[in-house]
Coordinates of C-alpha atoms in Angstrom, one line a residue:
Chain A
M1 CA 0.0 0.0 0.0
M2 CA 2.7 2.4 1.0
E3 CA 4.7 1.6 -2.2
L4 CA 1.6 2.4 -4.3
V5 CA 0.9 5.7 -2.6
M6 CA 4.6 6.7 -2.8
S7 CA 4.9 5.9 -6.5
I8 CA 1.7 7.7 -7.3
V9 CA 2.8 10.8 -5.5
I10 CA 6.2 10.7 -7.2
G11 CA 4.7 10.1 -10.6
V12 CA 2.1 12.9 -10.3
L13 CA 4.7 15.4 -9.1
T14 CA 7.0 14.4 -12.0
A15 CA 4.3 14.7 -14.5
C16 CA 3.2 18.1 -13.3
G17 CA 6.8 19.2 -13.2
V18 CA 7.5 18.2 -16.7
L19 CA 4.2 19.7 -17.9
M20 CA 5.0 23.0 -16.3
M21 CA 8.6 23.0 -17.6
L22 CA 7.2 22.7 -21.2
R23 CA 5.5 26.1 -20.7
A24 CA 7.2 29.1 -22.4
R25 CA 7.2 31.5 -19.4
T26 CA 10.0 31.6 -16.9
F27 CA 7.8 31.5 -13.8
A28 CA 6.0 28.4 -14.9
V29 CA 9.3 26.7 -15.8
M30 CA 10.6 27.6 -12.4
L31 CA 7.6 26.0 -10.7
G32 CA 8.0 23.0 -12.9
L33 CA 11.6 22.5 -12.0
T34 CA 10.8 22.9 -8.3
M35 CA 8.1 20.2 -8.5
L36 CA 10.5 18.0 -10.4
S37 CA 13.1 18.4 -7.7
Y38 CA 10.5 17.5 -5.0
A39 CA 9.7 14.3 -7.0
V40 CA 13.4 13.5 -7.3
N41 CA 14.0 14.1 -3.6
L42 CA 11.2 11.8 -2.7
F43 CA 12.6 9.2 -5.1
I44 CA 16.1 9.4 -3.6
F45 CA 14.5 9.1 -0.1
V46 CA 12.8 5.8 -0.9
S47 CA 15.7 4.4 -2.8
G48 CA 17.0 2.8 0.4
G49 CA 13.8 0.7 0.7
L50 CA 10.4 1.6 2.0
T51 CA 9.8 0.2 5.5
A52 CA 8.1 1.3 8.7
G53 CA 9.3 1.1 12.2
K54 CA 13.0 0.9 11.6
G55 CA 15.3 2.9 13.9
A56 CA 17.2 5.9 12.5
V57 CA 19.7 6.0 15.4
L58 CA 22.0 3.2 16.4
G59 CA 21.1 1.4 19.6
R60 CA 17.5 2.5 19.7
S61 CA 16.2 -0.4 17.6
D62 CA 17.4 -3.9 16.5
I63 CA 17.0 -3.1 12.9
Y64 CA 18.1 0.1 11.2
S65 CA 17.0 2.0 8.2
D66 CA 19.6 2.8 5.6
P67 CA 21.0 6.2 6.5
L68 CA 22.8 6.9 3.2
P69 CA 19.7 8.0 1.2
Q70 CA 18.8 10.4 4.0
A71 CA 22.2 12.0 3.7
L72 CA 22.0 12.1 -0.1
V73 CA 18.5 13.6 0.0
L74 CA 19.7 16.3 2.4
T75 CA 22.5 17.2 0.0
A76 CA 20.1 17.2 -2.9
I77 CA 17.6 19.4 -1.1
V78 CA 20.3 22.0 -0.1
I79 CA 21.7 22.1 -3.7
G80 CA 18.2 22.2 -5.2
F81 CA 17.2 25.1 -3.0
A82 CA 20.2 27.1 -3.8
M83 CA 19.7 26.5 -7.5
T84 CA 16.1 27.6 -7.3
A85 CA 17.1 30.8 -5.6
F86 CA 19.6 31.5 -8.3
L87 CA 17.1 30.8 -11.0
V88 CA 14.6 33.2 -9.4
I89 CA 17.2 36.0 -9.5
L90 CA 18.2 35.1 -13.1
A91 CA 14.6 35.1 -14.3
I92 CA 14.0 38.5 -12.8
R93 CA 17.2 39.8 -14.4
A94 CA 16.2 38.3 -17.7
R95 CA 12.7 39.9 -17.4
A96 CA 14.4 43.3 -16.8
D97 CA 17.0 42.9 -19.6
L98 CA 14.8 41.5 -22.3
G99 CA 11.5 43.2 -21.5
N100 CA 9.4 40.0 -21.2
D101 CA 9.3 36.7 -19.3
H102 CA 9.4 34.3 -22.3
V103 CA 12.1 31.7 -22.0
D104 CA 13.5 32.6 -25.4
G105 CA 13.5 36.3 -24.5
N106 CA 11.1 37.3 -27.2
S107 CA 7.4 38.0 -26.7
G108 CA 6.2 36.0 -29.7
N109 CA 5.5 39.2 -31.6
A110 CA 7.9 39.2 -34.5
Q111 CA 7.6 42.9 -35.2
E112 CA 8.4 43.8 -31.6
D113 CA 11.4 41.5 -31.5
S114 CA 13.0 42.7 -34.7
D115 CA 14.4 45.8 -33.1
Chain B
M1 CA 53.2 13.5 -1.3
Q2 CA 50.3 11.4 0.0
H3 CA 47.9 14.4 0.0
L4 CA 48.6 15.3 -3.6
P5 CA 45.2 14.1 -5.0
I6 CA 43.2 16.6 -2.9
L7 CA 45.4 19.6 -3.6
P8 CA 43.8 20.5 -7.0
I9 CA 40.5 20.8 -5.1
L10 CA 41.7 22.5 -2.0
I11 CA 43.9 25.2 -3.6
P12 CA 41.1 26.8 -5.7
L13 CA 38.6 26.4 -2.8
L14 CA 40.8 28.3 -0.3
T15 CA 41.8 30.9 -2.9
A16 CA 38.2 31.6 -3.9
A17 CA 37.2 31.9 -0.2
L18 CA 40.2 34.2 0.6
L19 CA 39.4 36.4 -2.5
L20 CA 36.0 37.2 -0.9
L21 CA 37.6 38.4 2.3
P22 CA 38.7 42.0 3.2
P23 CA 42.3 42.3 2.0
F24 CA 41.3 41.3 -1.5
Q25 CA 37.5 41.9 -1.6
T26 CA 37.5 45.5 -2.9
M27 CA 40.9 45.7 -4.6
L28 CA 40.9 44.3 -8.1
S29 CA 44.7 44.6 -8.5
R30 CA 45.3 42.5 -5.4
Q31 CA 42.7 40.0 -6.5
R32 CA 44.5 39.7 -9.8
W33 CA 47.9 38.9 -8.4
F34 CA 46.7 36.6 -5.7
S35 CA 44.5 34.7 -8.2
G36 CA 47.5 34.5 -10.6
A37 CA 49.9 33.2 -7.9
S38 CA 47.3 30.6 -6.9
L39 CA 46.9 29.5 -10.5
L40 CA 50.6 29.2 -10.9
L41 CA 50.8 27.0 -7.8
L42 CA 47.9 24.9 -9.2
V43 CA 49.8 24.4 -12.5
L44 CA 52.9 23.3 -10.6
V45 CA 50.9 20.9 -8.3
S46 CA 49.0 19.4 -11.3
A47 CA 52.3 19.0 -13.2
F48 CA 53.8 17.2 -10.2
G49 CA 50.6 15.1 -10.0
L50 CA 51.0 14.1 -13.7
Y51 CA 54.6 13.1 -13.0
E52 CA 53.5 11.0 -10.0
S53 CA 50.7 9.4 -12.0
A54 CA 53.1 8.4 -14.8
F55 CA 54.5 5.7 -12.5
G56 CA 51.3 3.9 -13.1
A57 CA 49.8 3.3 -9.7
T58 CA 46.2 4.4 -9.2
N59 CA 46.2 6.5 -6.1
F60 CA 43.1 6.2 -3.9
Y61 CA 42.7 9.1 -1.5
L62 CA 40.3 8.2 1.3
L63 CA 38.7 11.3 2.7
G64 CA 38.5 11.2 6.5
N65 CA 40.3 7.8 6.2
W66 CA 37.0 6.0 6.0
P67 CA 37.6 2.6 4.4
Q68 CA 36.2 2.0 0.9
P69 CA 33.4 1.7 -0.1
F70 CA 31.9 3.5 2.9
G71 CA 33.7 6.8 2.7
I72 CA 34.2 9.2 -0.2
V73 CA 37.2 8.5 -2.3
L74 CA 39.3 10.4 -4.8
V75 CA 40.9 8.5 -7.6
H76 CA 44.2 9.9 -9.0
D77 CA 45.3 8.1 -12.0
R78 CA 46.8 9.1 -15.4
L79 CA 43.5 10.1 -16.9
A80 CA 42.5 12.3 -14.0
A81 CA 46.0 13.9 -13.7
M82 CA 46.1 14.7 -17.4
F83 CA 42.7 16.5 -17.3
V84 CA 43.6 18.4 -14.1
L85 CA 46.8 19.7 -15.7
L86 CA 44.9 20.7 -18.9
T87 CA 42.4 22.6 -16.9
A88 CA 45.1 24.4 -14.8
V89 CA 47.0 25.5 -17.9
L90 CA 43.8 26.7 -19.6
A91 CA 42.9 28.6 -16.4
L92 CA 46.3 30.3 -16.3
A93 CA 45.9 31.5 -19.9
A94 CA 42.3 32.7 -19.3
W95 CA 43.6 34.6 -16.2
L96 CA 46.4 36.2 -18.2
F97 CA 43.9 37.3 -20.9
S98 CA 41.4 38.6 -18.4
I99 CA 43.8 40.9 -16.5
G100 CA 43.7 43.1 -19.6
G101 CA 40.5 44.5 -18.2
E102 CA 37.9 41.9 -18.7
D103 CA 37.9 40.9 -15.0
G104 CA 36.8 44.4 -14.0
L105 CA 33.6 44.4 -16.1
G106 CA 31.6 42.7 -13.4
A107 CA 31.9 41.6 -9.8
F108 CA 33.5 38.4 -8.5
Y109 CA 35.3 37.3 -11.6
H110 CA 38.3 35.8 -9.8
P111 CA 36.5 34.1 -7.0
L112 CA 34.1 32.5 -9.5
L113 CA 37.0 31.3 -11.7
H114 CA 38.5 29.5 -8.7
F115 CA 35.2 28.0 -7.6
L116 CA 34.8 26.8 -11.2
L117 CA 38.2 25.2 -11.1
M118 CA 37.4 23.5 -7.8
G119 CA 34.3 22.0 -9.4
I120 CA 36.1 20.9 -12.5
N121 CA 39.0 19.4 -10.7
G122 CA 36.7 17.6 -8.2
A123 CA 34.7 16.1 -11.1
F124 CA 37.9 14.8 -12.6
L125 CA 39.3 13.4 -9.4
T126 CA 36.3 11.9 -7.6
G127 CA 35.7 8.2 -7.4
D128 CA 32.2 8.4 -6.1
L129 CA 29.1 9.0 -8.3
F130 CA 27.2 11.2 -5.9
N131 CA 30.3 13.3 -5.3
L132 CA 30.5 13.7 -9.0
F133 CA 27.0 15.2 -8.9
V134 CA 28.0 17.6 -6.1
F135 CA 31.1 18.8 -8.0
F136 CA 29.0 19.2 -11.1
E137 CA 26.7 21.5 -9.2
V138 CA 29.8 23.5 -7.9
L139 CA 31.2 24.0 -11.3
L140 CA 27.7 24.7 -12.8
I141 CA 26.8 27.4 -10.3
S142 CA 30.1 29.1 -10.9
S143 CA 29.7 28.8 -14.6
Y144 CA 26.3 30.4 -14.4
G145 CA 27.9 33.4 -12.7
L146 CA 30.8 33.6 -15.2
L147 CA 28.5 33.3 -18.2
M148 CA 26.6 36.3 -17.0
H149 CA 29.8 38.2 -16.3
S150 CA 29.4 41.9 -17.4
G151 CA 25.7 41.4 -18.2
G152 CA 23.7 42.4 -21.2
K153 CA 20.8 41.1 -23.3
A154 CA 22.5 38.3 -25.2
R155 CA 24.0 36.9 -22.0
A156 CA 20.8 37.0 -20.1
R157 CA 19.0 35.1 -22.9
A158 CA 21.8 32.5 -23.4
G159 CA 22.3 32.2 -19.6
L160 CA 18.6 31.4 -19.0
H161 CA 18.7 28.6 -21.5
Y162 CA 22.0 27.2 -20.1
V163 CA 20.8 27.3 -16.5
L164 CA 17.4 25.7 -17.3
M165 CA 18.9 22.9 -19.4
N166 CA 21.5 22.1 -16.7
L167 CA 18.9 22.2 -13.8
A168 CA 16.7 19.7 -15.7
G169 CA 19.9 17.7 -16.3
S170 CA 20.7 17.7 -12.6
A171 CA 17.3 16.3 -11.8
V172 CA 17.8 13.5 -14.2
F173 CA 21.2 12.8 -12.8
L174 CA 19.8 12.5 -9.3
L175 CA 17.1 10.1 -10.6
A176 CA 19.8 7.9 -12.1
L177 CA 21.8 8.0 -8.9
A178 CA 18.8 6.9 -6.8
L179 CA 18.0 4.1 -9.2
L180 CA 21.6 2.9 -9.1
Y181 CA 21.7 3.1 -5.3
A182 CA 18.5 1.2 -5.0
A183 CA 19.8 -1.6 -7.3
L184 CA 23.4 -1.8 -6.2
G185 CA 23.5 -0.4 -2.7
T186 CA 26.6 1.7 -3.3
L187 CA 27.8 4.8 -5.2
N188 CA 31.5 4.1 -5.2
I189 CA 32.4 3.7 -8.8
A190 CA 34.9 0.8 -8.3
D191 CA 32.5 -1.0 -6.0
M192 CA 29.6 -0.4 -8.4
A193 CA 31.6 -2.0 -11.2
Q194 CA 32.0 -5.1 -9.1
K195 CA 28.4 -5.2 -8.1
I196 CA 27.2 -4.8 -11.6
S197 CA 29.1 -7.8 -12.8
Q198 CA 27.3 -10.0 -10.2
L199 CA 23.9 -8.4 -10.9
E200 CA 20.8 -10.5 -10.6
P201 CA 18.9 -10.6 -13.9
S202 CA 15.8 -9.1 -12.3
Q203 CA 17.8 -5.9 -11.5
V204 CA 19.3 -5.5 -14.9
P205 CA 16.5 -3.3 -16.4
L206 CA 16.8 -0.9 -13.4
V207 CA 20.5 -0.4 -13.9
K208 CA 19.9 -0.1 -17.7
A209 CA 17.4 2.7 -17.1
A210 CA 19.9 4.4 -14.8
A211 CA 22.7 4.0 -17.4
G212 CA 20.4 5.5 -20.1
M213 CA 19.7 8.5 -17.9
L214 CA 23.4 9.0 -17.1
L215 CA 24.1 8.8 -20.9
L216 CA 21.5 11.6 -21.3
V217 CA 23.1 13.8 -18.6
F218 CA 26.7 13.4 -19.8
G219 CA 25.5 13.9 -23.4
L220 CA 24.0 17.2 -22.2
K221 CA 27.3 18.3 -20.7
A222 CA 29.2 17.2 -23.8
A223 CA 26.6 18.8 -26.1
V224 CA 25.9 15.7 -28.2
L225 CA 23.4 16.1 -31.0
P226 CA 19.9 16.4 -29.7
L227 CA 21.2 18.1 -26.5
H228 CA 23.5 20.7 -28.1
F229 CA 21.2 23.6 -28.7
W230 CA 22.4 25.6 -25.6
L231 CA 26.0 25.6 -26.6
P232 CA 26.5 27.9 -29.6
S233 CA 24.6 30.9 -28.1
A234 CA 26.0 30.4 -24.6
Y235 CA 29.7 30.2 -25.8
S236 CA 29.4 33.0 -28.2
A237 CA 27.7 35.3 -25.7
A238 CA 30.3 34.7 -22.9
T239 CA 33.2 37.1 -22.5
P240 CA 36.3 35.8 -24.2
A241 CA 38.3 34.6 -21.2
V242 CA 35.1 32.8 -19.9
A243 CA 34.5 31.3 -23.3
A244 CA 38.1 30.0 -23.4
M245 CA 37.6 28.5 -19.9
F246 CA 34.3 26.9 -21.1
A247 CA 36.3 25.1 -23.8
V248 CA 37.1 22.4 -21.2
M249 CA 33.5 22.1 -20.0
T250 CA 32.3 19.9 -22.9
K251 CA 35.3 17.7 -22.3
I252 CA 34.0 17.1 -18.8
G253 CA 31.1 15.4 -20.4
V254 CA 33.5 13.3 -22.6
Y255 CA 35.6 12.5 -19.5
C256 CA 32.5 11.3 -17.6
L257 CA 31.4 9.1 -20.5
L258 CA 34.9 7.6 -20.5
R259 CA 35.1 7.2 -16.8
V260 CA 31.6 6.0 -16.1
F261 CA 30.9 4.0 -19.2
G262 CA 34.6 2.8 -19.4
T263 CA 34.8 1.6 -15.8
L264 CA 31.2 1.0 -14.7
F265 CA 29.5 -0.6 -17.6
A266 CA 32.4 -2.1 -19.5
G267 CA 33.9 -5.5 -18.9
Y268 CA 33.5 -9.0 -20.3
D269 CA 31.1 -10.5 -17.8
N270 CA 29.1 -7.3 -17.5
P271 CA 25.4 -7.5 -18.5
L272 CA 25.6 -3.9 -19.6
A273 CA 28.8 -4.1 -21.7
D274 CA 28.5 -2.0 -24.8
F275 CA 25.4 -0.2 -23.5
G276 CA 24.7 2.9 -25.5
Q277 CA 27.6 2.4 -27.9
Q278 CA 25.6 2.4 -31.0
M279 CA 23.6 5.5 -29.9
L280 CA 26.8 7.4 -29.1
W281 CA 28.4 6.4 -32.4
L282 CA 25.4 7.7 -34.5
A283 CA 24.9 10.8 -32.3
G284 CA 28.6 11.6 -32.6
L285 CA 28.7 11.4 -36.3
A286 CA 25.4 13.4 -36.6
T287 CA 26.8 16.1 -34.3
L288 CA 29.9 16.3 -36.4
L289 CA 28.0 16.8 -39.6
L290 CA 25.5 19.2 -38.2
A291 CA 28.2 21.2 -36.4
A292 CA 30.3 21.5 -39.6
M293 CA 27.2 22.9 -41.3
G294 CA 26.8 25.3 -38.4
V295 CA 30.4 26.5 -38.9
V296 CA 29.7 27.2 -42.6
A297 CA 26.4 29.0 -41.8
A298 CA 27.7 31.1 -38.8
Q299 CA 27.5 34.8 -39.3
S300 CA 29.9 35.9 -36.6
L301 CA 33.4 34.7 -35.7
K302 CA 32.4 33.7 -32.1
K303 CA 29.4 31.7 -33.3
L304 CA 31.7 30.0 -35.8
I305 CA 34.2 29.1 -33.0
A306 CA 31.3 27.8 -30.8
Y307 CA 30.4 25.4 -33.7
L308 CA 34.0 24.4 -34.0
V309 CA 33.8 23.3 -30.3
L310 CA 30.8 21.2 -31.4
V311 CA 32.8 19.7 -34.3
S312 CA 35.4 18.5 -31.8
V313 CA 32.7 17.1 -29.6
G314 CA 31.3 15.2 -32.5
S315 CA 34.6 13.6 -33.5
L316 CA 35.4 12.8 -29.8
I317 CA 32.1 11.1 -29.1
S318 CA 32.0 9.0 -32.3
V319 CA 35.6 7.7 -31.7
L320 CA 34.9 7.2 -28.0
A321 CA 32.0 4.9 -29.0
I322 CA 34.5 2.6 -30.8
G323 CA 35.8 2.0 -27.3
T324 CA 39.1 0.1 -27.9
V325 CA 42.3 1.2 -26.2
P326 CA 43.8 3.0 -29.2
A327 CA 40.5 4.8 -29.8
V328 CA 40.3 6.0 -26.2
A329 CA 44.0 7.1 -26.4
A330 CA 43.2 9.0 -29.6
V331 CA 40.2 10.7 -27.9
L332 CA 42.5 11.8 -25.1
Y333 CA 45.1 13.3 -27.4
Y334 CA 42.4 15.1 -29.4
C335 CA 40.9 16.4 -26.2
L336 CA 44.1 18.1 -25.3
H337 CA 44.5 19.6 -28.8
S338 CA 40.9 20.7 -29.3
T339 CA 40.5 22.3 -25.9
L340 CA 43.6 24.5 -26.1
I341 CA 43.1 25.5 -29.7
A342 CA 39.4 26.4 -29.2
A343 CA 40.4 28.5 -26.2
A344 CA 43.0 30.3 -28.2
L345 CA 40.5 31.0 -31.0
F346 CA 38.0 32.5 -28.6
L347 CA 40.6 34.8 -27.2
L348 CA 41.9 35.7 -30.7
A349 CA 38.4 36.4 -31.9
D350 CA 38.1 39.1 -29.2
L351 CA 41.4 40.7 -30.2
I352 CA 40.2 40.9 -33.8
A353 CA 36.7 42.1 -32.9
K354 CA 38.1 44.9 -30.8
Q355 CA 40.2 46.3 -33.7
R356 CA 37.3 46.2 -36.1
G357 CA 35.2 48.7 -34.2
T358 CA 31.4 48.6 -34.5
V359 CA 31.1 45.5 -36.8
A360 CA 33.0 43.6 -34.1
D361 CA 33.2 39.9 -35.0
R362 CA 30.4 39.8 -37.5
L363 CA 31.6 38.4 -40.8
V364 CA 31.0 41.5 -43.0
S365 CA 33.4 44.0 -44.5
G366 CA 34.8 46.4 -41.8
R367 CA 37.5 48.8 -41.2
P368 CA 41.2 47.7 -41.5
L369 CA 42.8 46.2 -38.4
Q370 CA 45.5 48.1 -36.6
Q371 CA 47.8 45.1 -36.4
P372 CA 46.7 43.0 -39.4
V373 CA 49.9 41.1 -39.9
L374 CA 50.2 40.0 -36.3
L375 CA 46.6 39.0 -35.8
G376 CA 46.4 37.5 -39.3
S377 CA 49.3 35.2 -38.8
L378 CA 47.9 34.1 -35.4
F379 CA 44.6 33.4 -37.1
I380 CA 46.2 31.3 -39.8
L381 CA 48.1 29.3 -37.2
A382 CA 45.0 28.6 -35.2
A383 CA 43.0 27.8 -38.3
L384 CA 45.6 25.4 -39.6
A385 CA 45.6 23.7 -36.2
V386 CA 41.9 23.4 -35.9
V387 CA 41.3 22.2 -39.5
G388 CA 43.9 19.5 -39.1
M389 CA 46.6 20.6 -41.6
P390 CA 50.1 19.4 -41.2
P391 CA 52.4 20.2 -39.4
L392 CA 50.3 21.1 -36.4
S393 CA 48.6 18.9 -33.7
G394 CA 45.2 18.9 -35.4
F395 CA 46.7 16.8 -38.2
V396 CA 48.3 14.2 -35.9
G397 CA 45.1 14.1 -33.7
K398 CA 42.8 13.6 -36.7
I399 CA 45.0 10.9 -38.3
W400 CA 44.9 9.1 -34.9
L401 CA 41.2 9.4 -34.6
L402 CA 40.7 8.0 -38.2
Q403 CA 43.0 5.1 -37.4
A404 CA 40.8 4.1 -34.4
A405 CA 38.1 2.7 -36.7
T406 CA 39.0 -0.9 -37.5
D407 CA 35.8 -2.4 -39.1
A408 CA 35.4 -1.7 -42.8
S409 CA 31.9 -0.2 -42.3
D410 CA 33.0 1.9 -39.4
K411 CA 35.9 3.1 -41.5
I412 CA 33.7 4.2 -44.3
A413 CA 31.3 6.1 -42.0
L414 CA 34.0 7.8 -39.8
W415 CA 36.4 8.7 -42.6
S416 CA 33.8 10.2 -44.9
V417 CA 32.1 12.2 -42.1
V418 CA 35.3 13.4 -40.5
L419 CA 37.0 14.4 -43.8
L420 CA 33.8 16.0 -45.1
S421 CA 33.4 18.1 -42.0
S422 CA 37.1 19.0 -42.1
L423 CA 36.6 20.3 -45.7
L424 CA 33.5 22.3 -44.6
V425 CA 35.5 23.8 -41.7
L426 CA 38.4 24.6 -44.0
I427 CA 36.1 26.4 -46.4
A428 CA 34.3 28.3 -43.6
L429 CA 37.6 29.4 -42.0
T430 CA 39.1 30.5 -45.3
R431 CA 36.0 32.6 -46.0
A432 CA 36.0 34.0 -42.5
G433 CA 39.7 34.9 -42.6
S434 CA 39.5 36.6 -46.0
T435 CA 36.4 38.6 -44.9
L436 CA 38.0 39.7 -41.6
F437 CA 41.4 40.7 -43.0
W438 CA 40.8 41.6 -46.7
R439 CA 37.3 42.8 -47.2
L440 CA 37.8 46.3 -46.0
N441 CA 35.7 49.4 -46.4
K442 CA 37.1 52.9 -46.7
Q443 CA 37.3 53.7 -43.0
Q444 CA 40.6 54.4 -41.2
A445 CA 42.0 51.8 -38.9
G446 CA 41.3 52.4 -35.3
T447 CA 44.0 53.1 -32.7
E448 CA 43.4 50.3 -30.3
R449 CA 46.3 47.8 -30.0
C450 CA 46.4 44.4 -28.4
G451 CA 47.5 44.3 -24.8
R452 CA 50.8 42.5 -24.2
A453 CA 49.3 40.1 -21.6
Q454 CA 46.5 39.2 -24.0
L455 CA 48.9 38.4 -26.8
V456 CA 51.0 36.3 -24.6
A457 CA 47.9 34.3 -23.5
V458 CA 46.9 33.6 -27.1
F459 CA 50.4 32.9 -28.2
S460 CA 51.1 30.4 -25.4
L461 CA 47.8 28.6 -26.1
L462 CA 48.7 28.4 -29.8
L463 CA 52.2 27.2 -28.9
S464 CA 50.7 24.1 -27.4
S465 CA 49.9 22.9 -30.9
P466 CA 53.5 22.5 -32.2
L467 CA 54.5 21.3 -28.7
L468 CA 51.9 18.5 -28.9
V469 CA 53.6 17.5 -32.2
I470 CA 57.2 17.8 -31.1
F471 CA 56.6 15.9 -28.0
G472 CA 54.0 13.8 -29.8
D473 CA 55.6 10.5 -29.1
A474 CA 55.7 11.0 -25.3
V475 CA 52.2 12.4 -25.2
M476 CA 50.8 9.5 -27.3
Q477 CA 52.6 7.0 -25.1
F478 CA 51.0 8.6 -22.0
C479 CA 47.6 8.7 -23.6
L480 CA 47.9 5.0 -24.5
L481 CA 48.9 4.1 -21.0
A482 CA 46.1 6.2 -19.6
A483 CA 43.6 4.4 -21.8
Q484 CA 45.0 1.0 -20.7
Q485 CA 44.7 2.0 -17.1
L486 CA 41.1 3.0 -17.7
H487 CA 40.3 -0.4 -19.1
T488 CA 41.9 -2.4 -16.3
P489 CA 39.2 -2.9 -13.7
L490 CA 39.5 -0.7 -10.6
L491 CA 40.2 -2.8 -7.6
L492 CA 38.9 -1.6 -4.2
S493 CA 41.9 -1.0 -2.1
T494 CA 41.2 -0.8 1.6
T495 CA 44.8 -0.4 2.2
G496 CA 46.8 2.7 1.2
G497 CA 44.7 4.9 3.5
H498 CA 45.8 8.2 4.7

C-alpha cells in the first residue's frame, strides 16, 4: 500500500513538473523545476527501501533504516534550494533585460522583436 | 606526497574563499595577483601530479580515512591527472587574458573562476558518483555566474537557457543515482563496477534505465546532437576569457562518459557491456555533420568558433563509441589539442573584434585592423591547427582518430564524415579569414592595439599545438597508458589509506 501511494505521489509530481517545464514562461518553468526536484528528492529518499518502524539512530532499535539515502537527499535538497534561488534571480534579471518573461527572451510578436 | 590528489580541489577552494575576504575583496589589482599566484601553484601541483601518475599506480585518497566503499574516495590516475593539468594550464591562460581589463567588467570574476576550477578538478578526481554530482553543481553554479559576467541582453538570454537545461539535467542525474543506489547499494564507482558484474537478472532493467539517464546527462554536458542547442549561443555570448575556460566544459562530459561507461558498464562479464555504444556512435557522427554545417552558416566569428567546439565534440564522441584502447587514447590526445586551440580561438576572436570597431566579430566588411599582420598570422596558425593541416597537432590528432576505426563499415562512415566536416571547416575558416582581414571598407584603422598580456595568452595557447607534435611520441605513449589504465578494472583498495 505504502509503495503504491509513494509511487503515485512521485509520478504525479514528476508529470506536473514536466508539464510546467514545457510552458514558455520563466515562472511556470521555475515552478516545474521545483516540482520535479521534489519528486526527485522523494525518489532518492525511498531508494533505500520503504519500511516502517526501523530505527534511525544506532542502539534504539534492533533493525536500522539505511542512513545513506537520507544523507543524499539532504545534500540534494540544499543544492536544489540554492539553484532555485539562483534561478529566481536570473529570471527577474532576464525579465528586466529582455523586457518580457518568455524563456527565449522574445514576446512572440515578430515585429516587436526585430528591433 | 600522499595528499597530492586533494590539492587541486583545496587550492582553488581556499583561494576563492580568501578572495572574498577584506584584504582582496575590494581591490581588483590585489585579487589579480593573488589569483594568478594561486593558478601558478595549481599548475605546478598538477604537473607534479602528472609526473607521479606516470609511474602507473592508481592513487586512492580516502577522505577522512573511511575505508572503501563507505567513505568518499578520490581516484588519482593518469587520466584524471592529465585533465587536471589541462584545466590548470587553460585557467592560467584565461587569467592572463582577463587581467587586460575583462575581469573588472563585473563583480567576483576571480572568486568565480576559482570555484569553477574547484568543481572541474573535483569532477575529474572523484571516485564516487554522488560526489561527481556535487562537484558538477559546484562547477555549474560558478559557470552560471561567469557566463553572466558583465551582463547584457544576449548573455541573459543564453544564460537562462543554459541554466534551465542544466537544472533539468541535474534532476535526471539524481534520478539515475537513486536508481543505481536502489539496485546496487553503493555509489563508489569501483564498488559499483564489481556489483554490476554480479547483478541478478531481475535488477538489470533498473540499472539499464539508470545508465540511459546517465548517458543523457553526460550527453547534455558534452553537447551531443539532440542536446547541443544551448552551446552555440552560450559560448558566443560569454566574455572571451570565460568562453576560453568553457572550452574544457564539454570535455568534462566526454571525460565522464569515458570514466563511467569505461569503468562502470564495461567488462566482459558485464550485462551492460557496450550499452549505448551504437547510440553514441550515431549521435557523434550526426553532431559532427551538423556542427560542420553550423560552422559554414555562422555569421559571426564567435558563433563559428562555438560550432568548432561542437565539431570537436562530434569527433570525440564518435571515436569514443568505438571503445578500444587505441580509440580512447586518440580521444585523449584530441581532447588536449581541441581544448587548447578552441580556447586560443575564442581569445583571438576578441582581439580581432576589438580592432574592427562597430562591426566587431560579424563576418562582414569592416575597417582595416590596426595590427593586421600579427593577428592575421595568429589566425592562420589557429585555423591550420583546428582544421587539421600538417604540421600542427590537429593533423596528428585527426589521423589518430581516423586510425581508431577498424571495421570496414566503421571506417567508411568515420572517414567520410570526418573528412567532409574538415573540408567544410576549411572552407568556412578561409572565407571568415578573408572577410575579416581583406574585405575592407574605406574607413581608417582604429588606434586600439592588443594588450601584451593578452597576446602572450593567445600565443602560449597556440604554442601548445606545435609542442603537442614535437613531444607527440611522449604524449601519445602517455595517452595509450592512460587508456589502458582506464580499461583495467579498478580494484577496491582498503589499504593505502591516509
